[in-house]
Amino acid sequence: MERRNVSISGTGKIGGGEYGNVRISGAGKVDGDLVAEEIRISGSGKILGSAKAKEISVSGAARFGGRVEGEVFQASGACVVEGELQTGELRCSGSQKVGGPLKAHYIRSSGTLSVGGNVDTDVFTSSGRFSINGMLSADRVEVRLVGNSTVKEIGGEHIEVRSGGGFNFQVSLSRGFRMGFAGGSLTAEVIEGDEVYLEETQADIVRGVNVKIGPGCKIKRVEYQNSLEVHSDAQVNEKSKV
Amino acid sequence: MGEELLAKKEVLKLTGISYGQLYRWKRKGLIPEAWFVRRATVTGQETFFPKDKILARIEQIQSMKEARSLDELVQILSPEAAPDGGHWDDPLALSPIGPQAKELLWKQDKYDFAELVALAAGAEAVRGGVPATAAQLLVQLVRTEEHILKTPSGISAVLGEKAIDRGGISVRVPFAVLAQEPVRVDHESRIVHTCDLESIVERVKLALGEVA
């Protein structure tokens, strides 16, 4: 049976089920579990159940009520996934919330990413803010700090956290126009990796093989196997070679 | 649980693996989440592992990863990834079962995965000196509890024997149970044989991989 394409422009509601391409460009609602080849939401979309599609893209506002599974998930507006999100690729540049856990191969976030559970991925790159309630596990973690980010734990092979640095400029309704040196910061309990480079990071424990603690860090304890460098503008309370 | 625990950094030191590998294997499901035991120590939070299990698993992964891809290893080592729907006609040809299990067979052919695991558990008992009649109890028990094989439950199949000596009559009754270690029995009973289902499942998957 051929799967039907649906398009909601204006206000509309469809039942759950299997479709070809689903496009919502007005205010649309899917009442149940949705399986589709492609889901595109450019207005405001609400999927009450779970969703599964090869490609999911959101450029307006979307809320997924359950688990979401895809190969490519792209969001540039405000997107909420209340359940688990599993995708090959996640690219988000707006505000992305995941109830958690989040499983992917590649994550690139340049907006605000918040995850209620663990994040498992091969590559995690962020140039925005993130808050992860659980653990971030990845082969490569590359973070350029903007604003204040938090994560419970980071574990991986190569971990690099750099201050956003340079001039940063913000226009917001409440705070007006700001321009200044605002590098952002990261707060974590435990960071573990083979190669670890940190800036502007506060952590209880950093464990690694080759560890470099850069400017602005406050680390309670560092355990390293091979080498440790601490920048003059960083604070490390305890160091131990294991 | 009386298992000996090993801190993560000790695991890395003993095995020579990197943080990257450890986390990658965890993400893939090669190292069960349940083995990561978090404890607060004097120096802050630390993760520990059940020593024997983690060392054995890492050795397995290291010895197998030359010849197989990580995804193939997941198929073999992760309990959730049990092969579905297949049937095998000659269970005795599989090394974890072997000719010792001849008396345990109950049909000609078309054994499914759970039945192979049950046979392997029985065969292991027979090789351990358990009489075939008692090993049969084990086989019957395991093959009816297929779902246990697909979850990382840490459950063992245990063969016990109850000895009753009363009024000059002395009987020994074998029985089989599925239980979590450590297993305790009453004073009239003893444990004859214990079989770790997870490791049996792994061995059967490995053997099937070699046949295929």
XYZ file of C-alpha atoms in Angstrom:
454
model
C 0.000 0.000 0.000
C 1.317 3.403 -0.931
C 1.911 5.674 2.010
C 0.024 8.903 1.791
C 1.677 12.324 1.985
C -0.018 14.853 4.202
C 0.400 18.543 4.464
C -1.213 20.769 7.028
C -1.164 24.438 6.237
C -3.482 26.500 8.306
C -4.869 24.673 11.263
C -5.320 20.974 11.131
C -5.189 17.710 12.896
C -4.402 14.223 11.668
C -4.546 10.910 13.410
C -1.459 8.855 14.097
C -0.329 6.230 11.628
C 2.042 5.655 8.745
C 2.568 8.350 6.168
C 4.963 9.314 3.415
C 5.967 12.926 3.915
C 4.331 14.938 6.647
C 4.494 18.700 6.376
C 3.104 21.100 8.898
C 3.383 24.717 7.970
C 0.587 26.230 10.005
C -0.518 24.903 13.323
C -0.799 21.163 13.130
C -1.383 18.380 15.509
C -0.824 14.660 15.193
C -3.042 12.705 17.477
C -1.083 9.533 18.170
C 2.096 7.757 17.084
C 3.539 8.912 13.801
C 5.683 6.944 11.377
C 6.776 8.751 8.232
C 9.526 9.040 5.683
C 10.025 12.677 6.452
C 8.537 15.104 8.938
C 8.863 18.849 8.319
C 7.473 21.349 10.724
C 7.842 24.996 9.911
C 4.991 26.493 11.891
C 3.892 25.042 15.117
C 3.556 21.319 15.385
C 2.517 19.015 18.106
C 2.893 15.264 17.964
C 1.148 13.664 20.876
C 2.669 10.216 20.541
C 6.007 8.885 19.430
C 7.535 9.766 16.080
C 9.730 7.875 13.703
C 11.070 9.172 10.395
C 14.253 9.185 8.383
C 14.446 12.926 8.390
C 12.861 15.280 10.862
C 13.237 19.004 10.593
C 11.762 21.741 12.708
C 12.116 25.399 12.007
C 9.263 26.785 14.041
C 8.076 25.346 17.271
C 7.475 21.673 17.813
C 6.626 19.419 20.663
C 6.977 15.653 20.512
C 5.092 13.893 23.284
C 6.990 10.620 23.249
C 10.042 8.907 21.919
C 11.530 10.175 18.669
C 13.633 8.118 16.324
C 15.271 9.363 13.164
C 18.392 9.363 11.074
C 18.702 13.099 10.733
C 17.106 15.470 13.186
C 17.419 19.144 12.494
C 15.886 21.868 14.613
C 16.333 25.569 14.336
C 13.373 26.807 16.307
C 12.131 25.769 19.660
C 11.806 22.054 19.865
C 10.866 19.791 22.722
C 11.127 16.018 22.723
C 9.543 14.787 25.902
C 10.823 11.248 25.648
C 13.991 9.709 24.340
C 15.620 11.004 21.164
C 17.571 8.583 19.056
C 19.059 9.813 15.820
C 22.114 9.434 13.650
C 22.673 13.143 13.427
C 21.335 15.956 15.565
C 21.842 19.537 14.481
C 20.171 22.174 16.539
C 20.600 25.878 16.469
C 17.617 27.037 18.449
C 16.407 25.801 21.729
C 16.324 22.035 21.930
C 14.992 20.147 24.910
C 15.092 16.400 25.273
C 13.480 14.658 28.222
C 16.178 12.119 27.729
C 18.165 10.054 27.086
C 19.697 11.341 23.851
C 21.486 8.846 21.613
C 23.182 9.855 18.395
C 26.340 9.470 16.364
C 26.886 13.127 15.750
C 25.574 16.101 17.663
C 26.172 19.690 16.707
C 24.480 22.321 18.801
C 24.855 26.021 18.431
C 21.827 27.026 20.419
C 20.647 25.873 23.785
C 20.517 22.161 24.350
C 19.048 20.699 27.481
C 18.781 16.988 28.151
C 17.124 15.313 31.120
C 19.134 12.087 30.927
C 22.403 10.815 29.499
C 23.846 11.796 26.149
C 25.587 9.054 24.173
C 27.220 9.998 20.901
C 30.399 9.564 18.919
C 30.912 13.263 18.387
C 29.556 16.149 20.437
C 30.239 19.685 19.370
C 28.660 22.686 20.939
C 29.107 26.354 20.414
C 26.098 27.280 22.464
C 24.841 26.512 25.905
C 23.954 23.102 27.186
C 22.666 21.557 30.338
C 22.807 17.801 30.631
C 21.414 16.225 33.768
C 23.155 12.937 33.198
C 26.409 11.887 31.677
C 27.841 12.966 28.352
C 29.743 10.110 26.767
C 31.456 10.635 23.409
C 34.655 9.872 21.522
C 35.140 13.544 20.822
C 33.740 16.368 22.869
C 34.435 19.812 21.455
C 32.920 22.700 23.280
C 33.207 26.402 22.675
C 31.674 27.963 25.734
C 28.999 30.588 25.410
C 26.990 31.286 28.525
C 26.925 28.873 31.417
C 26.748 25.174 30.676
C 26.368 22.292 33.076
C 26.766 18.557 32.844
C 26.989 15.923 35.536
C 29.811 13.928 33.994
C 31.803 13.817 30.793
C 33.575 10.692 29.647
C 35.394 10.088 26.393
C 38.578 9.973 24.449
C 39.256 13.527 23.418
C 37.694 16.317 25.445
C 38.262 19.928 24.592
C 36.494 22.802 26.300
C 37.454 26.293 25.179
C 36.254 29.636 26.262
C 34.086 31.341 23.670
C 36.581 34.158 23.985
C 36.783 37.367 22.084
C 34.008 39.818 21.842
C 30.556 38.630 22.261
C 27.591 40.715 21.720
C 24.041 40.274 22.814
C 20.855 42.127 22.328
C 18.084 41.156 24.658
C 14.861 42.832 25.626
C 15.501 42.609 29.335
C 19.160 43.459 29.425
C 19.407 45.772 26.517
C 22.508 45.823 24.427
C 25.596 44.208 25.848
C 28.981 43.841 24.419
C 31.967 42.581 26.244
C 34.266 39.806 27.104
C 31.948 36.994 28.058
C 33.517 33.626 27.551
C 31.045 31.466 29.361
C 31.734 28.626 31.752
C 31.222 24.931 32.279
C 30.335 23.208 35.531
C 30.713 19.441 35.918
C 31.233 16.926 38.688
C 33.543 14.511 36.904
C 35.437 14.792 33.620
C 37.339 11.777 32.350
C 39.182 11.331 29.091
C 42.434 10.334 27.470
C 43.267 13.802 26.182
C 41.654 16.547 28.207
C 41.935 20.266 27.641
C 39.793 22.595 29.720
C 39.217 26.324 30.023
C 36.784 28.184 32.281
C 35.663 24.916 33.842
C 34.680 24.113 37.389
C 34.848 20.450 38.307
C 35.233 18.225 41.330
C 37.429 15.677 39.615
C 39.279 15.578 36.321
C 40.877 12.283 35.379
C 42.899 11.705 32.268
C 46.037 10.500 30.578
C 47.269 13.845 29.270
C 45.565 16.707 31.025
C 45.847 20.426 30.399
C 44.055 22.771 32.723
C 43.706 26.101 31.003
C 42.839 29.606 32.201
C 39.833 30.207 34.389
C 39.505 26.637 35.686
C 38.744 25.689 39.243
C 39.318 21.991 39.775
C 39.255 20.306 43.152
C 41.276 17.289 42.167
C 43.154 16.163 39.076
C 44.309 12.583 38.596
C 46.539 12.059 35.591
C 48.458 9.145 34.173
C 50.978 10.735 31.912
C 51.210 14.504 31.873
C 49.610 17.497 33.531
C 49.908 21.173 32.694
C 48.207 23.824 34.744
C 47.883 27.398 33.485
C 48.952 30.140 35.860
C 45.434 31.500 35.822
C 43.871 28.193 36.922
C 43.304 26.736 40.319
C 43.833 23.055 41.106
C 43.558 22.043 44.750
C 44.963 18.547 44.535
C 47.060 16.828 41.899
C 47.910 13.198 41.830
C 49.730 11.034 39.306
C 48.184 7.587 39.209
C 26.847 -8.749 47.067
C 30.222 -10.031 48.099
C 31.858 -9.347 44.773
C 35.250 -7.731 44.762
C 35.190 -4.269 43.215
C 37.873 -2.558 41.205
C 38.172 1.204 40.679
C 37.980 2.417 37.104
C 41.535 3.722 37.029
C 42.759 0.328 38.233
C 40.810 -1.356 35.460
C 42.499 0.908 32.903
C 45.909 0.263 34.389
C 45.503 -3.514 34.560
C 44.108 -3.908 31.077
C 45.855 -1.089 29.243
C 42.649 0.187 27.671
C 41.883 3.893 27.384
C 39.024 5.953 28.759
C 37.870 6.351 25.183
C 37.601 2.610 24.664
C 35.855 2.033 27.962
C 33.209 4.659 27.260
C 32.821 3.526 23.651
C 32.252 -0.062 24.732
C 29.757 1.076 27.304
C 27.843 3.086 24.711
C 27.750 0.071 22.429
C 26.341 -2.078 25.217
C 29.442 -4.283 25.437
C 29.833 -3.362 29.082
C 26.495 -3.393 30.911
C 25.398 -0.219 32.645
C 24.775 -2.326 35.763
C 28.496 -2.944 36.153
C 29.223 0.737 36.713
C 29.005 1.054 40.467
C 29.265 4.600 41.733
C 30.693 5.162 45.170
C 31.742 8.189 47.115
C 35.343 7.916 48.266
C 37.667 10.182 50.216
C 38.880 11.729 46.994
C 35.415 12.263 45.591
C 33.142 10.221 43.435
C 34.541 7.180 41.764
C 33.265 4.380 39.598
C 33.930 0.771 40.446
C 33.378 -2.476 38.578
C 32.821 -6.069 39.637
C 36.425 -7.188 39.250
C 36.129 -10.654 37.731
C 33.363 -9.735 35.326
C 34.954 -6.587 33.952
C 38.400 -8.112 33.515
C 36.977 -11.174 31.785
C 34.829 -9.012 29.513
C 37.669 -6.702 28.511
C 39.869 -9.673 27.736
C 37.109 -11.139 25.579
C 36.651 -7.890 23.703
C 40.366 -7.449 23.188
C 40.901 -10.977 21.937
C 37.944 -10.801 19.589
C 38.177 -7.298 18.221
C 41.028 -8.184 15.875
C 38.829 -10.475 13.862
C 35.434 -8.888 14.295
C 33.929 -5.437 14.151
C 32.540 -3.786 17.258
C 29.009 -4.290 15.995
C 29.608 -8.010 15.613
C 30.928 -8.088 19.158
C 27.754 -6.399 20.339
C 25.747 -9.190 18.726
C 27.728 -11.731 20.667
C 28.304 -10.075 24.003
C 25.237 -7.977 24.609
C 22.437 -10.078 26.090
C 19.759 -7.989 24.398
C 21.120 -8.951 21.016
C 20.005 -12.566 20.991
C 19.563 -14.050 17.543
C 15.908 -14.426 16.701
C 14.044 -16.916 14.687
C 16.904 -19.176 13.656
C 16.873 -22.931 13.974
C 19.761 -25.324 14.173
C 19.675 -29.004 13.402
C 22.856 -30.329 14.906
C 23.337 -28.939 18.411
C 25.985 -31.500 19.329
C 28.319 -29.957 16.762
C 28.465 -26.715 18.725
C 31.429 -26.665 21.078
C 29.565 -25.431 24.204
C 27.144 -28.347 23.833
C 29.224 -31.175 22.411
C 28.685 -34.941 22.326
C 28.199 -35.116 26.104
C 24.751 -33.640 25.646
C 23.536 -36.544 23.525
C 21.310 -37.863 26.296
C 19.810 -34.421 26.853
C 18.351 -34.046 23.365
C 14.597 -34.324 23.197
C 13.988 -33.974 19.488
C 15.633 -34.668 16.149
C 16.297 -31.182 14.837
C 15.168 -27.536 14.694
C 16.495 -26.296 17.995
C 15.983 -22.590 18.554
C 18.403 -20.276 20.328
C 16.938 -20.641 23.821
C 16.910 -24.407 23.451
C 20.572 -24.373 22.439
C 21.406 -22.332 25.515
C 19.452 -24.787 27.654
C 21.373 -27.690 26.128
C 24.673 -25.905 26.680
C 23.778 -25.347 30.332
C 22.932 -29.054 30.661
C 26.066 -30.136 28.812
C 28.225 -28.033 31.092
C 26.649 -29.754 34.088
C 27.252 -33.184 32.579
C 30.884 -32.318 31.959
C 31.036 -31.217 35.583
C 30.071 -34.732 36.670
C 26.323 -34.279 37.078
C 24.238 -37.312 36.058
C 22.247 -36.766 32.863
C 18.909 -37.237 34.619
C 19.647 -34.284 36.877
C 21.103 -32.199 34.050
C 17.841 -32.729 32.216
C 16.047 -30.787 34.950
C 18.325 -27.863 34.236
C 17.675 -28.069 30.513
C 13.906 -28.164 30.992
C 14.006 -25.190 33.321
C 16.188 -22.961 31.155
C 14.311 -23.612 27.915
C 11.039 -22.436 29.415
C 12.538 -19.164 30.646
C 13.647 -17.711 27.350
C 13.103 -14.077 28.340
C 15.730 -14.319 31.067
C 18.357 -15.057 28.448
C 17.680 -11.742 26.754
C 18.142 -9.490 29.742
C 21.363 -8.803 31.594
C 19.882 -10.255 34.747
C 22.931 -11.948 36.200
C 20.777 -14.959 36.982
C 22.314 -18.384 37.379
C 20.781 -21.771 36.781
C 21.457 -23.831 39.861
C 21.180 -27.566 40.306
C 20.674 -28.691 43.860
C 20.091 -31.894 45.694
C 17.990 -32.444 48.756
C 18.929 -35.356 50.978
C 16.283 -36.763 53.301
C 17.253 -39.367 55.878
C 14.322 -40.361 58.027
C 13.295 -43.662 59.588
C 15.918 -45.585 57.753
C 14.802 -44.246 54.416
C 17.301 -42.151 52.580
C 16.429 -40.265 49.421
C 18.318 -37.807 47.305
C 16.133 -35.533 45.242
C 17.685 -33.340 42.568
C 16.084 -29.976 41.796
C 16.817 -27.020 39.536
C 16.240 -23.340 40.259
C 16.965 -20.015 38.632
C 18.464 -17.697 41.191
C 20.619 -14.686 41.744
C 24.015 -15.380 43.298
C 24.802 -15.995 46.107
C 22.349 -18.853 46.399
C 21.458 -20.138 49.858
C 19.812 -23.468 50.539
C 18.515 -25.186 53.671
C 20.730 -27.555 55.649
C 19.336 -30.699 54.067
C 20.167 -29.484 50.593
C 23.351 -28.741 48.776
C 24.238 -27.058 45.519
C 25.558 -29.526 43.009
C 26.225 -27.262 40.078
C 25.909 -23.579 39.247
C 25.841 -22.247 35.745
C 26.158 -18.562 34.878
C 23.574 -18.076 32.140
C 25.172 -14.922 30.752
C 28.417 -16.692 30.003
C 26.600 -19.695 28.526
C 24.633 -17.359 26.247
C 27.883 -15.747 25.123
C 29.525 -19.052 24.406
C 26.577 -20.274 22.377
C 26.520 -17.033 20.360
C 30.235 -17.319 19.736
C 29.921 -20.914 18.603
C 27.014 -20.021 16.312
C 29.110 -17.212 14.877
C 31.841 -19.688 14.034
C 29.460 -22.099 12.391
C 27.776 -19.399 10.322
